Amino acid sequence: MAQQVKPYKEEDSSKKEQVTKMFDTISGEYDGLNRMISLGLDQKWRANVVDMIAATQPDTIMDIATGTGDLVIQMAQKTNASRLIGLDISSGMLEVGKIKVKEENLDSRIEMILGDSEDLPFEDNSIDAVTVSYGVRNFEDLEKGLSEIRRVLKPEGILVILETSVPTKFPFKQGYYVFSKLVVPTIGKLFSKDKIAYGYLQKSASTFPYGERFNNILKKVGFNNVEHFLQFHGASTIYKAIK
């Protein structure tokens, strides 16, 4: 079981409530700070996710924890899917995403929906492909969220997850430690409205099960053909699994 890390330790509210509050607060600044913290590499990693999805030629795609919609917009541009859904628990993030979708003239193809990853408002076996980009570590109940994804996927449907991980080889392990422990929280304190948010994002990344540990969780909830692919020596990892 993944260790549960909350943004605001002094508050009694649930992780789900705290994560919603945090992302609502930082929604306007999220894209810019995310590019800064990842040195722009997150865009390349998302493109790799899109390529994996596009190869399966899905007709219906759902991006969970869609945030401001970067990934679902890219999938609309690179696939022929007739229906694309961006789902997020944060209304603040979705509002930013809706503006971006409209600016790309994709509002006729992309639905931006307020929803809970652990209680998806879709029927069993109804979605061809699901993606999650830097979102599963924010699930309150990881296994429940992954089980919900499996429920709504069609048989042979594909799940692709992009999530943070920790490099294990020198010198990337040491460099990652310095960057995540010192640089990321400092950037958050200097530029973010929520001084706690980027400390939480670093902490949740460092404690999240990655690599084979996460593969085993995917297998436990019933996924098959589970694979993972390191990005930039393990700073992030892409996981692919089939229902």
Short mmCIF file of N, CA and C in Angstrom, two decimals, residues 52-153:
data_model
loop_
_atom_site.label_atom_id
_atom_site.label_comp_id
_atom_site.label_asym_id
_atom_site.label_seq_id
_atom_site.Cartn_x
_atom_site.Cartn_y
_atom_site.Cartn_z
N MET A 52 1.83 6.07 -27.54
CA MET A 52 1.37 4.74 -27.12
C MET A 52 -0.13 4.59 -27.32
N ILE A 53 -0.87 5.64 -26.97
CA ILE A 53 -2.32 5.61 -27.12
C ILE A 53 -2.71 5.59 -28.59
N ALA A 54 -2.10 6.46 -29.38
CA ALA A 54 -2.44 6.57 -30.80
C ALA A 54 -2.22 5.26 -31.54
N ALA A 55 -1.23 4.49 -31.11
CA ALA A 55 -0.91 3.23 -31.78
C ALA A 55 -2.05 2.21 -31.68
N THR A 56 -2.93 2.37 -30.68
CA THR A 56 -4.04 1.44 -30.52
C THR A 56 -5.31 1.89 -31.24
N GLN A 57 -5.29 3.08 -31.82
CA GLN A 57 -6.41 3.65 -32.59
C GLN A 57 -7.73 3.62 -31.81
N PRO A 58 -7.75 4.20 -30.61
CA PRO A 58 -8.97 4.18 -29.81
C PRO A 58 -10.03 5.14 -30.35
N ASP A 59 -11.28 4.80 -30.12
CA ASP A 59 -12.38 5.70 -30.50
C ASP A 59 -12.81 6.59 -29.34
N THR A 60 -12.66 6.07 -28.11
CA THR A 60 -13.02 6.82 -26.92
C THR A 60 -11.84 6.85 -25.96
N ILE A 61 -11.43 8.05 -25.54
CA ILE A 61 -10.27 8.22 -24.66
C ILE A 61 -10.68 9.06 -23.45
N MET A 62 -10.24 8.64 -22.27
CA MET A 62 -10.44 9.46 -21.07
C MET A 62 -9.10 9.74 -20.41
N ASP A 63 -8.86 11.02 -20.13
CA ASP A 63 -7.67 11.44 -19.40
C ASP A 63 -8.10 11.82 -17.98
N ILE A 64 -7.69 11.01 -17.02
CA ILE A 64 -8.06 11.23 -15.61
C ILE A 64 -7.02 12.11 -14.94
N ALA A 65 -7.47 12.96 -14.00
CA ALA A 65 -6.60 13.97 -13.39
C ALA A 65 -6.02 14.85 -14.50
N THR A 66 -6.90 15.26 -15.40
CA THR A 66 -6.49 15.96 -16.61
C THR A 66 -5.89 17.33 -16.33
N GLY A 67 -6.18 17.89 -15.15
CA GLY A 67 -5.60 19.19 -14.80
C GLY A 67 -6.04 20.26 -15.77
N THR A 68 -5.08 20.93 -16.39
CA THR A 68 -5.40 21.99 -17.35
C THR A 68 -5.48 21.48 -18.78
N GLY A 69 -5.52 20.17 -18.95
CA GLY A 69 -5.87 19.58 -20.23
C GLY A 69 -4.78 19.35 -21.25
N ASP A 70 -3.52 19.52 -20.88
CA ASP A 70 -2.44 19.38 -21.86
C ASP A 70 -2.49 18.04 -22.60
N LEU A 71 -2.63 16.95 -21.85
CA LEU A 71 -2.55 15.63 -22.46
C LEU A 71 -3.76 15.33 -23.33
N VAL A 72 -4.95 15.65 -22.87
CA VAL A 72 -6.15 15.35 -23.67
C VAL A 72 -6.18 16.19 -24.94
N ILE A 73 -5.64 17.41 -24.88
CA ILE A 73 -5.53 18.24 -26.08
C ILE A 73 -4.58 17.60 -27.09
N GLN A 74 -3.43 17.14 -26.61
CA GLN A 74 -2.47 16.48 -27.51
C GLN A 74 -3.08 15.23 -28.15
N MET A 75 -3.86 14.48 -27.36
CA MET A 75 -4.47 13.26 -27.91
C MET A 75 -5.52 13.60 -28.95
N ALA A 76 -6.24 14.70 -28.76
CA ALA A 76 -7.21 15.13 -29.77
C ALA A 76 -6.52 15.51 -31.07
N GLN A 77 -5.34 16.09 -30.95
CA GLN A 77 -4.59 16.53 -32.12
C GLN A 77 -3.91 15.39 -32.85
N LYS A 78 -3.60 14.29 -32.14
CA LYS A 78 -2.80 13.22 -32.72
C LYS A 78 -3.56 11.91 -32.96
N THR A 79 -4.84 11.86 -32.59
CA THR A 79 -5.63 10.65 -32.82
C THR A 79 -6.92 11.02 -33.55
N ASN A 80 -7.61 9.99 -34.01
CA ASN A 80 -8.91 10.18 -34.67
C ASN A 80 -10.06 9.82 -33.75
N ALA A 81 -9.82 9.79 -32.45
CA ALA A 81 -10.87 9.45 -31.49
C ALA A 81 -12.07 10.37 -31.66
N SER A 82 -13.25 9.79 -31.63
CA SER A 82 -14.47 10.59 -31.80
C SER A 82 -14.92 11.24 -30.50
N ARG A 83 -14.48 10.66 -29.38
CA ARG A 83 -14.87 11.21 -28.07
C ARG A 83 -13.67 11.23 -27.15
N LEU A 84 -13.37 12.40 -26.60
CA LEU A 84 -12.27 12.55 -25.63
C LEU A 84 -12.82 13.23 -24.39
N ILE A 85 -12.42 12.71 -23.24
CA ILE A 85 -12.92 13.21 -21.96
C ILE A 85 -11.73 13.59 -21.09
N GLY A 86 -11.76 14.79 -20.55
CA GLY A 86 -10.79 15.20 -19.55
C GLY A 86 -11.50 15.31 -18.22
N LEU A 87 -11.12 14.50 -17.25
CA LEU A 87 -11.80 14.46 -15.95
C LEU A 87 -10.84 14.88 -14.85
N ASP A 88 -11.34 15.74 -13.95
CA ASP A 88 -10.51 16.19 -12.84
C ASP A 88 -11.41 16.54 -11.66
N ILE A 89 -10.81 16.44 -10.46
CA ILE A 89 -11.55 16.74 -9.23
C ILE A 89 -11.50 18.22 -8.89
N SER A 90 -10.61 18.96 -9.55
CA SER A 90 -10.42 20.38 -9.27
C SER A 90 -11.13 21.25 -10.30
N SER A 91 -12.13 21.98 -9.87
CA SER A 91 -12.85 22.87 -10.79
C SER A 91 -11.95 23.99 -11.28
N GLY A 92 -11.02 24.43 -10.44
CA GLY A 92 -10.09 25.48 -10.83
C GLY A 92 -9.21 25.07 -11.99
N MET A 93 -8.66 23.86 -11.92
CA MET A 93 -7.83 23.34 -13.00
C MET A 93 -8.65 23.17 -14.28
N LEU A 94 -9.87 22.67 -14.14
CA LEU A 94 -10.72 22.46 -15.30
C LEU A 94 -11.06 23.76 -16.01
N GLU A 95 -11.29 24.81 -15.25
CA GLU A 95 -11.62 26.10 -15.87
C GLU A 95 -10.47 26.59 -16.74
N VAL A 96 -9.24 26.42 -16.27
CA VAL A 96 -8.08 26.78 -17.09
C VAL A 96 -8.04 25.87 -18.33
N GLY A 97 -8.29 24.59 -18.13
CA GLY A 97 -8.28 23.64 -19.23
C GLY A 97 -9.34 23.94 -20.28
N LYS A 98 -10.52 24.35 -19.86
CA LYS A 98 -11.60 24.66 -20.81
C LYS A 98 -11.22 25.82 -21.72
N ILE A 99 -10.52 26.80 -21.16
CA ILE A 99 -10.06 27.94 -21.97
C ILE A 99 -9.08 27.45 -23.03
N LYS A 100 -8.14 26.58 -22.63
CA LYS A 100 -7.15 26.05 -23.58
C LYS A 100 -7.82 25.21 -24.67
N VAL A 101 -8.80 24.40 -24.29
CA VAL A 101 -9.52 23.58 -25.25
C VAL A 101 -10.23 24.47 -26.28
N LYS A 102 -10.85 25.51 -25.79
CA LYS A 102 -11.57 26.43 -26.70
C LYS A 102 -10.60 27.14 -27.63
N GLU A 103 -9.46 27.57 -27.10
CA GLU A 103 -8.46 28.25 -27.92
C GLU A 103 -7.93 27.36 -29.04
N GLU A 104 -7.92 26.05 -28.81
CA GLU A 104 -7.47 25.10 -29.83
C GLU A 104 -8.61 24.64 -30.73
N ASN A 105 -9.80 25.23 -30.53
CA ASN A 105 -10.99 24.87 -31.32
C ASN A 105 -11.32 23.38 -31.21
N LEU A 106 -11.17 22.86 -30.01
CA LEU A 106 -11.42 21.44 -29.78
C LEU A 106 -12.62 21.19 -28.87
N ASP A 107 -13.39 22.24 -28.56
CA ASP A 107 -14.49 22.06 -27.61
C ASP A 107 -15.62 21.19 -28.16
N SER A 108 -15.64 20.93 -29.47
CA SER A 108 -16.64 20.03 -30.02
C SER A 108 -16.22 18.56 -29.87
N ARG A 109 -14.94 18.32 -29.58
CA ARG A 109 -14.43 16.94 -29.45
C ARG A 109 -14.09 16.56 -28.02
N ILE A 110 -13.72 17.55 -27.19
CA ILE A 110 -13.25 17.27 -25.83
C ILE A 110 -14.28 17.72 -24.81
N GLU A 111 -14.68 16.81 -23.93
CA GLU A 111 -15.53 17.14 -22.79
C GLU A 111 -14.65 17.28 -21.54
N MET A 112 -14.76 18.39 -20.85
CA MET A 112 -14.02 18.58 -19.61
C MET A 112 -15.01 18.40 -18.46
N ILE A 113 -14.81 17.37 -17.65
CA ILE A 113 -15.80 16.94 -16.68
C ILE A 113 -15.22 16.97 -15.26
N LEU A 114 -16.00 17.52 -14.33
CA LEU A 114 -15.65 17.48 -12.91
C LEU A 114 -16.04 16.10 -12.38
N GLY A 115 -15.06 15.37 -11.83
CA GLY A 115 -15.37 14.03 -11.37
C GLY A 115 -14.28 13.45 -10.50
N ASP A 116 -14.62 12.35 -9.84
CA ASP A 116 -13.76 11.68 -8.88
C ASP A 116 -13.20 10.40 -9.51
N SER A 117 -11.89 10.26 -9.52
CA SER A 117 -11.25 9.08 -10.12
C SER A 117 -11.65 7.78 -9.43
N GLU A 118 -12.11 7.87 -8.20
CA GLU A 118 -12.49 6.66 -7.46
C GLU A 118 -13.97 6.34 -7.58
N ASP A 119 -14.70 7.16 -8.35
CA ASP A 119 -16.14 6.94 -8.58
C ASP A 119 -16.48 7.52 -9.95
N LEU A 120 -15.97 6.87 -10.98
CA LEU A 120 -16.08 7.41 -12.34
C LEU A 120 -17.52 7.34 -12.85
N PRO A 121 -18.03 8.42 -13.44
CA PRO A 121 -19.42 8.47 -13.89
C PRO A 121 -19.60 7.87 -15.28
N PHE A 122 -19.11 6.64 -15.47
CA PHE A 122 -19.20 5.96 -16.76
C PHE A 122 -19.54 4.50 -16.54
N GLU A 123 -20.16 3.91 -17.57
CA GLU A 123 -20.58 2.51 -17.48
C GLU A 123 -19.39 1.57 -17.60
N ASP A 124 -19.59 0.34 -17.15
CA ASP A 124 -18.58 -0.69 -17.32
C ASP A 124 -18.26 -0.87 -18.80
N ASN A 125 -17.00 -1.17 -19.11
CA ASN A 125 -16.60 -1.55 -20.47
C ASN A 125 -17.02 -0.52 -21.52
N SER A 126 -16.78 0.77 -21.24
CA SER A 126 -17.26 1.82 -22.13
C SER A 126 -16.16 2.70 -22.75
N ILE A 127 -14.90 2.53 -22.29
CA ILE A 127 -13.82 3.41 -22.73
C ILE A 127 -12.71 2.56 -23.36
N ASP A 128 -12.18 3.03 -24.50
CA ASP A 128 -11.11 2.28 -25.18
C ASP A 128 -9.74 2.48 -24.55
N ALA A 129 -9.47 3.70 -24.09
CA ALA A 129 -8.14 4.03 -23.58
C ALA A 129 -8.25 5.05 -22.45
N VAL A 130 -7.43 4.86 -21.42
CA VAL A 130 -7.38 5.79 -20.28
C VAL A 130 -5.94 6.21 -20.05
N THR A 131 -5.75 7.48 -19.78
CA THR A 131 -4.44 8.00 -19.41
C THR A 131 -4.53 8.72 -18.07
N VAL A 132 -3.41 8.74 -17.37
CA VAL A 132 -3.28 9.55 -16.15
C VAL A 132 -1.87 10.12 -16.16
N SER A 133 -1.76 11.43 -16.12
CA SER A 133 -0.45 12.09 -16.15
C SER A 133 -0.21 12.81 -14.84
N TYR A 134 0.73 12.31 -14.05
CA TYR A 134 1.07 12.88 -12.74
C TYR A 134 -0.17 13.05 -11.87
N GLY A 135 -0.99 12.01 -11.81
CA GLY A 135 -2.21 12.10 -11.03
C GLY A 135 -2.44 10.95 -10.07
N VAL A 136 -1.90 9.75 -10.38
CA VAL A 136 -2.25 8.61 -9.53
C VAL A 136 -1.69 8.75 -8.12
N ARG A 137 -0.60 9.48 -7.95
CA ARG A 137 -0.07 9.62 -6.59
C ARG A 137 -0.96 10.52 -5.73
N ASN A 138 -1.91 11.21 -6.37
CA ASN A 138 -2.86 12.04 -5.62
C ASN A 138 -4.15 11.30 -5.30
N PHE A 139 -4.29 10.05 -5.78
CA PHE A 139 -5.49 9.28 -5.44
C PHE A 139 -5.50 9.04 -3.93
N GLU A 140 -6.66 9.18 -3.32
CA GLU A 140 -6.76 8.89 -1.89
C GLU A 140 -6.63 7.39 -1.64
N ASP A 141 -7.28 6.58 -2.46
CA ASP A 141 -7.20 5.13 -2.38
C ASP A 141 -6.70 4.65 -3.73
N LEU A 142 -5.41 4.36 -3.82
CA LEU A 142 -4.77 4.04 -5.09
C LEU A 142 -5.41 2.83 -5.76
N GLU A 143 -5.57 1.76 -5.01
CA GLU A 143 -6.11 0.53 -5.61
C GLU A 143 -7.56 0.71 -6.05
N LYS A 144 -8.33 1.48 -5.29
CA LYS A 144 -9.72 1.72 -5.68
C LYS A 144 -9.77 2.52 -6.98
N GLY A 145 -8.91 3.54 -7.09
CA GLY A 145 -8.87 4.35 -8.30
C GLY A 145 -8.48 3.53 -9.52
N LEU A 146 -7.47 2.68 -9.36
CA LEU A 146 -7.04 1.84 -10.48
C LEU A 146 -8.10 0.80 -10.84
N SER A 147 -8.80 0.28 -9.84
CA SER A 147 -9.88 -0.67 -10.10
C SER A 147 -11.03 -0.02 -10.85
N GLU A 148 -11.31 1.25 -10.54
CA GLU A 148 -12.35 1.99 -11.25
C GLU A 148 -11.97 2.18 -12.72
N ILE A 149 -10.70 2.48 -12.95
CA ILE A 149 -10.23 2.62 -14.33
C ILE A 149 -10.42 1.30 -15.08
N ARG A 150 -10.05 0.21 -14.45
CA ARG A 150 -10.21 -1.09 -15.09
C ARG A 150 -11.68 -1.38 -15.37
N ARG A 151 -12.55 -0.99 -14.46
CA ARG A 151 -13.99 -1.24 -14.64
C ARG A 151 -14.51 -0.58 -15.92
N VAL A 152 -14.14 0.68 -16.15
CA VAL A 152 -14.72 1.41 -17.28
C VAL A 152 -14.02 1.09 -18.61
N LEU A 153 -12.83 0.51 -18.55
CA LEU A 153 -12.15 0.14 -19.79
C LEU A 153 -12.84 -1.05 -20.47
#
